[in-house]
Structure formats: structure tokens, C-alpha cells
Amino acid sequence: MKQRKESSKDADMLSSALTSLQDKNAHLENSLGQETKLKLDLFSALGEAKRQLEISQNVIQQRDKDIVDLKAKINRLADVMTLVPSGNAANQSAISAFVADALKQGGSNSSPSNNSNNNGNGHRGMSPSDNHLGYN
């Protein structure tokens, strides 16, 4: 009878230990699932941040190109202004047309690769008729 009490006591203790371990296992599985979900959310946010950074970098590069184009236009205009006598009406007309064209194109977000006025010489907005101004 004493053995039965001891074996019953051992069985109860083992059953209690098993229940405790099963509870701990369930808790660990739940925690692991939550951690996995959190990691997936973090990687998703990281991917979105990388995508936004790439978009921003592309915008900055495009704007840098636009700035370089505008500086080139300003330099060409400054060169033209220094070469043209102020009294010549034909030259004033050519300068006015050049300035109007430069301002019209400078306000758009076009680049040399997608600008229909690119005549292959690397100067946007210059037509063959502008060649009399001394630009190639």
C-alpha cells in the first residue's frame, strides 16, 4: 500500500511536471509566433523605407541634372548677352526668342534624354535656326 501511495505521488508529480512543461511550451510557441510577426513587420517597414529612399535619391539626381542644365542655359544666355550690341533689333529679337525658349523649357521637368527639342548636340531648346548665335 505504501508503494501505491508513492507511485501515485510520483505519478501526480510527473503529471504536474508534464502539465507545467506543456504550459511553458505553449507560452514559448505563442511568444515565438509574436516575435516572428514582429520581425516580418520590421522587414516590411525596412523594405518600404529602402524603396522611399531610392525614390528620393532618383528625384535628387533628376533635380541635380536639371540644375546643371539650367546653369548651362544661364551661361549660354550670359555669353549671348555679352556678344550682342544693344542697338541691333535683329539680335534683340534672337535673344528674346532664345530667352523665351529657355524659360519655357526651364520650367518643365524635362531632361535631355526625353526632351523632344534635343537636336542631338546636347543643347536642349536650341534649334538649327539658333545656330547664328554661335552655338553648336
PDB file of C-alpha atoms in Angstrom, residues 47-92:
ATOM      1  CA  GLY A  47      11.780  47.372 -47.459  1.00  0.00           C
ATOM      2  CA  GLU A  48       9.374  50.312 -47.672  1.00  0.00           C
ATOM      3  CA  ALA A  49      11.999  52.676 -46.235  1.00  0.00           C
ATOM      4  CA  LYS A  50      14.550  51.451 -48.788  1.00  0.00           C
ATOM      5  CA  ARG A  51      12.036  51.969 -51.594  1.00  0.00           C
ATOM      6  CA  GLN A  52      11.265  55.507 -50.414  1.00  0.00           C
ATOM      7  CA  LEU A  53      14.995  56.265 -50.122  1.00  0.00           C
ATOM      8  CA  GLU A  54      15.582  55.034 -53.663  1.00  0.00           C
ATOM      9  CA  ILE A  55      12.729  57.184 -54.964  1.00  0.00           C
ATOM     10  CA  SER A  56      14.120  60.220 -53.118  1.00  0.00           C
ATOM     11  CA  GLN A  57      17.605  59.598 -54.484  1.00  0.00           C
ATOM     12  CA  ASN A  58      16.216  59.380 -58.033  1.00  0.00           C
ATOM     13  CA  VAL A  59      14.359  62.668 -57.556  1.00  0.00           C
ATOM     14  CA  ILE A  60      17.531  64.321 -56.229  1.00  0.00           C
ATOM     15  CA  GLN A  61      19.565  63.017 -59.173  1.00  0.00           C
ATOM     16  CA  GLN A  62      16.973  64.324 -61.624  1.00  0.00           C
ATOM     17  CA  ARG A  63      16.935  67.716 -59.940  1.00  0.00           C
ATOM     18  CA  ASP A  64      20.742  67.819 -59.982  1.00  0.00           C
ATOM     19  CA  LYS A  65      20.614  67.185 -63.733  1.00  0.00           C
ATOM     20  CA  ASP A  66      18.016  69.924 -64.123  1.00  0.00           C
ATOM     21  CA  ILE A  67      20.231  72.332 -62.157  1.00  0.00           C
ATOM     22  CA  VAL A  68      23.199  71.543 -64.413  1.00  0.00           C
ATOM     23  CA  ASP A  69      21.002  72.127 -67.483  1.00  0.00           C
ATOM     24  CA  LEU A  70      19.717  75.428 -66.130  1.00  0.00           C
ATOM     25  CA  LYS A  71      23.237  76.599 -65.279  1.00  0.00           C
ATOM     26  CA  ALA A  72      24.310  75.779 -68.834  1.00  0.00           C
ATOM     27  CA  LYS A  73      21.385  77.777 -70.196  1.00  0.00           C
ATOM     28  CA  ILE A  74      22.257  80.714 -67.968  1.00  0.00           C
ATOM     29  CA  ASN A  75      25.885  80.577 -69.116  1.00  0.00           C
ATOM     30  CA  ARG A  76      24.827  80.442 -72.780  1.00  0.00           C
ATOM     31  CA  LEU A  77      22.492  83.372 -72.240  1.00  0.00           C
ATOM     32  CA  ALA A  78      25.217  85.348 -70.472  1.00  0.00           C
ATOM     33  CA  ASP A  79      27.570  84.640 -73.376  1.00  0.00           C
ATOM     34  CA  VAL A  80      24.958  85.818 -75.867  1.00  0.00           C
ATOM     35  CA  MET A  81      24.232  88.954 -73.867  1.00  0.00           C
ATOM     36  CA  THR A  82      27.911  89.946 -73.832  1.00  0.00           C
ATOM     37  CA  LEU A  83      28.321  89.390 -77.588  1.00  0.00           C
ATOM     38  CA  VAL A  84      25.258  91.251 -78.861  1.00  0.00           C
ATOM     39  CA  PRO A  85      25.267  95.015 -79.299  1.00  0.00           C
ATOM     40  CA  SER A  86      22.258  96.535 -77.600  1.00  0.00           C
ATOM     41  CA  GLY A  87      21.070  98.556 -80.619  1.00  0.00           C
ATOM     42  CA  ASN A  88      20.643  95.723 -83.154  1.00  0.00           C
ATOM     43  CA  ALA A  89      16.914  94.858 -83.438  1.00  0.00           C
ATOM     44  CA  ALA A  90      17.534  91.505 -85.172  1.00  0.00           C
ATOM     45  CA  ASN A  91      19.894  90.392 -82.432  1.00  0.00           C
ATOM     46  CA  GLN A  92      17.469  91.587 -79.751  1.00  0.00           C
TER      47      GLN A  92
END
